[in-house]
Coordinates of C-alpha atoms in Angstrom, one line a residue:
X1 CA -19.7 -42.4 180.7
X2 CA -19.2 -44.3 177.4
X3 CA -17.4 -42.8 174.8
X4 CA -20.6 -42.6 172.3
X5 CA -22.2 -40.8 175.3
X6 CA -19.4 -38.3 175.6
X7 CA -19.1 -37.7 171.8
X8 CA -23.0 -37.2 171.7
X9 CA -23.2 -34.5 174.3
X10 CA -19.9 -32.9 172.8
X11 CA -21.4 -32.7 169.6
X12 CA -24.5 -30.9 171.1
X13 CA -22.2 -28.5 173.2
X14 CA -22.4 -24.9 171.5
X15 CA -21.5 -22.6 174.1
X16 CA -19.7 -22.2 177.6
X17 CA -20.0 -19.2 179.6
X18 CA -17.4 -18.7 182.3
X19 CA -18.6 -16.6 184.8
X20 CA -16.0 -14.8 187.4
X21 CA -13.7 -17.8 186.9
X22 CA -11.3 -18.6 189.4
X23 CA -8.2 -20.0 187.2
X24 CA -4.9 -19.2 189.2
X25 CA -4.0 -17.7 192.2
X26 CA -3.6 -13.9 192.4
X27 CA -0.4 -12.7 193.6
X28 CA -1.1 -9.0 193.3
X29 CA -4.0 -9.4 195.7
X30 CA -3.0 -8.8 199.4
X31 CA -6.1 -10.6 200.5
X32 CA -5.6 -13.4 198.7
X33 CA -2.4 -13.7 199.8
X34 CA -3.3 -13.7 203.3
X35 CA -6.1 -16.1 202.7
X36 CA -3.6 -18.4 201.0
X37 CA -1.4 -18.4 204.5
X38 CA -4.3 -18.7 206.4
X39 CA -5.7 -22.2 205.0
X40 CA -2.4 -23.6 205.2
X41 CA -2.2 -23.2 209.1
X42 CA -4.3 -26.3 210.3
X43 CA -4.9 -25.0 213.7
X44 CA -7.1 -22.1 212.1
X45 CA -9.1 -24.5 210.4
X46 CA -10.7 -26.2 213.5
X47 CA -10.3 -22.5 215.2
X48 CA -12.7 -21.3 212.5
X49 CA -15.0 -24.4 213.0
X50 CA -15.0 -23.7 216.8
X51 CA -16.0 -19.8 216.0
X52 CA -19.0 -21.0 213.9
X53 CA -20.6 -23.3 216.5
X54 CA -19.9 -20.5 219.1
X55 CA -21.7 -18.1 216.7
X56 CA -24.4 -20.6 216.5
X57 CA -25.2 -20.4 219.7
X58 CA -26.3 -16.9 219.7
X59 CA -29.8 -16.3 218.8
X60 CA -30.3 -15.6 215.1
X61 CA -31.4 -12.3 215.1
X62 CA -28.2 -11.1 217.2
X63 CA -25.7 -13.7 214.7
X64 CA -27.3 -12.3 211.9
X65 CA -26.3 -8.7 212.9
X66 CA -23.0 -9.7 214.0
X67 CA -22.4 -11.0 210.5
X68 CA -24.0 -8.3 208.4
X69 CA -21.7 -5.6 210.4
X70 CA -18.7 -7.8 209.9
X71 CA -19.3 -7.4 206.3
X72 CA -20.1 -11.5 205.6
X73 CA -23.5 -10.9 204.6
X74 CA -23.5 -7.2 203.1
X75 CA -25.5 -7.0 200.0
X76 CA -26.7 -10.6 200.0
X77 CA -30.4 -11.6 199.1
X78 CA -32.2 -12.4 202.2
X79 CA -32.2 -16.1 201.6
X80 CA -28.6 -16.5 201.1
X81 CA -28.1 -14.4 204.4
X82 CA -30.1 -16.8 206.1
X83 CA -28.1 -19.6 204.8
X84 CA -25.1 -18.3 205.5
X85 CA -26.3 -17.4 209.0
X86 CA -27.6 -20.8 209.8
X87 CA -26.3 -24.0 208.0
X88 CA -22.9 -22.4 206.8
X89 CA -21.9 -21.8 210.3
X90 CA -22.0 -25.7 211.2
X91 CA -18.6 -26.8 212.0
X92 CA -18.9 -29.6 209.6
X93 CA -19.6 -26.8 206.6
X94 CA -16.8 -24.5 207.5
X95 CA -14.0 -27.3 207.5
X96 CA -15.2 -28.5 204.2
X97 CA -14.8 -24.7 202.9
X98 CA -11.5 -24.0 204.7
X99 CA -10.5 -27.2 203.1
X100 CA -11.8 -26.8 199.8
X101 CA -10.1 -23.3 199.8
X102 CA -6.8 -24.9 200.8
X103 CA -7.1 -27.3 197.8
X104 CA -7.8 -24.7 195.5
X105 CA -4.9 -22.5 196.4
X106 CA -2.5 -25.7 196.2
X107 CA -3.8 -26.3 192.7
X108 CA -4.1 -23.1 191.1
X109 CA -0.7 -21.8 192.8
X110 CA 1.7 -22.6 190.1
X111 CA -1.0 -22.3 187.1
X112 CA -0.7 -19.8 184.3
X113 CA -4.4 -19.6 183.2
X114 CA -3.7 -18.1 179.9
X115 CA -1.3 -20.9 179.0
X116 CA -3.3 -23.7 180.5
X117 CA -6.4 -23.0 179.0
X118 CA -5.7 -21.2 175.5
X119 CA -4.9 -24.4 173.8
X120 CA -8.1 -25.8 175.3
X121 CA -10.1 -23.4 174.2
X122 CA -8.7 -23.1 170.7
X123 CA -9.0 -26.9 170.0
X124 CA -12.9 -26.4 170.6
X125 CA -13.1 -24.1 167.3
X126 CA -17.1 -25.3 167.0
X127 CA -17.9 -24.4 170.9
X128 CA -18.3 -20.7 171.4
X129 CA -16.3 -19.2 174.6
X130 CA -17.2 -16.2 177.0
X131 CA -15.5 -15.0 180.1
X132 CA -17.1 -12.4 182.5
X133 CA -15.0 -10.7 184.7
X134 CA -15.9 -8.3 187.7
X135 CA -14.1 -5.2 188.1
X136 CA -13.7 -5.3 191.8
X137 CA -13.1 -9.3 192.0
X138 CA -9.6 -10.2 193.3
X139 CA -10.6 -14.2 192.3
X140 CA -10.7 -13.4 188.7
X141 CA -9.0 -10.2 188.1
X142 CA -9.0 -7.7 185.1
X143 CA -5.2 -8.4 184.5
X144 CA -5.8 -12.0 184.4
X145 CA -8.6 -11.3 181.6
X146 CA -6.3 -9.5 179.8
X147 CA -3.6 -12.1 179.6
X148 CA -6.5 -14.9 178.2
X149 CA -7.8 -12.2 176.0
X150 CA -4.3 -11.7 174.3
X151 CA -4.0 -15.6 174.4
X152 CA -7.3 -16.3 172.9
X153 CA -7.8 -13.8 170.2
X154 CA -10.2 -15.7 168.1
X155 CA -13.5 -13.7 167.8
X156 CA -15.9 -15.7 169.7
X157 CA -14.1 -15.0 172.5
X158 CA -15.4 -12.3 174.7
X159 CA -15.0 -10.9 177.9
X160 CA -17.3 -8.2 180.2
X161 CA -16.4 -5.8 182.9
X162 CA -19.0 -5.6 185.4
X163 CA -20.4 -2.1 186.5
X164 CA -18.4 -1.5 189.6
X165 CA -21.3 0.9 191.2
X166 CA -23.5 -2.5 191.9
X167 CA -20.8 -4.1 193.5
X168 CA -20.7 -7.2 191.7
X169 CA -18.1 -9.6 193.0
X170 CA -17.2 -13.3 192.8
X171 CA -20.3 -14.4 195.3
X172 CA -22.7 -12.7 192.7
X173 CA -25.1 -15.5 193.1
X174 CA -25.8 -14.7 196.3
X175 CA -27.2 -11.2 195.8
X176 CA -30.4 -10.6 193.7
X177 CA -29.0 -8.0 191.5
X178 CA -25.9 -10.2 190.5
X179 CA -28.1 -13.1 189.7
X180 CA -30.4 -11.5 187.5
X181 CA -27.7 -9.3 185.6
X182 CA -25.9 -12.5 185.0
X183 CA -28.4 -14.8 184.1
X184 CA -29.3 -12.2 181.7
X185 CA -25.6 -11.8 180.3
X186 CA -25.4 -15.6 180.1
X187 CA -28.7 -16.1 178.3
X188 CA -27.6 -12.9 175.5
X189 CA -24.2 -15.1 175.5
X190 CA -25.7 -18.5 174.4
X191 CA -28.4 -16.9 172.6
X192 CA -25.6 -15.3 170.5
X193 CA -23.7 -18.5 170.0
X194 CA -26.7 -20.9 168.7
X195 CA -28.1 -17.8 166.3
X196 CA -24.6 -17.9 164.9
X197 CA -23.5 -21.7 164.6
X198 CA -23.8 -23.5 161.3
X199 CA -24.8 -26.7 162.8
X200 CA -28.1 -26.3 165.0
X201 CA -29.0 -28.7 167.8
X202 CA -31.3 -31.4 166.6

């Protein structure tokens, strides 16, 4: 895009909401350390893709039962569970998201999220920034939230602890409750930012 185009939308930007952000690897999580090790072993990529194709040979009802009882689709909305039980099991899809996980772990392994993002956020003084963390989310744990909060103390920085009893995690878009909950919270944050701005969007 041209510089004028960039400056045009940049002047209109008022609010950024980061929901369950994955900003750096969580070395305190046993699960995440295990996943990190697994995605670095290339033969497992092919094995996971093969397993996906083998599962797709099963009738959909049995396939759905296996994934639900394995905890893969537990709590998902029906349409999300259906997509996971069908398209997401294709070997090409499996290789894509396992490879994506590998690259994410590589890129974020040595990152200090607070040191990396605090200067960026503070530089955008006219943009309201909010972070939302789920208490049960190992991808964006609350200790990272605390580090970010300490590094970005300006008043328009906010964090949210999501009610753990609802089991909201990093994959909140896959559940009806999680989607509606975050949509409401994001709308509230954007509305607050627009109401507080001294330069309304024209």
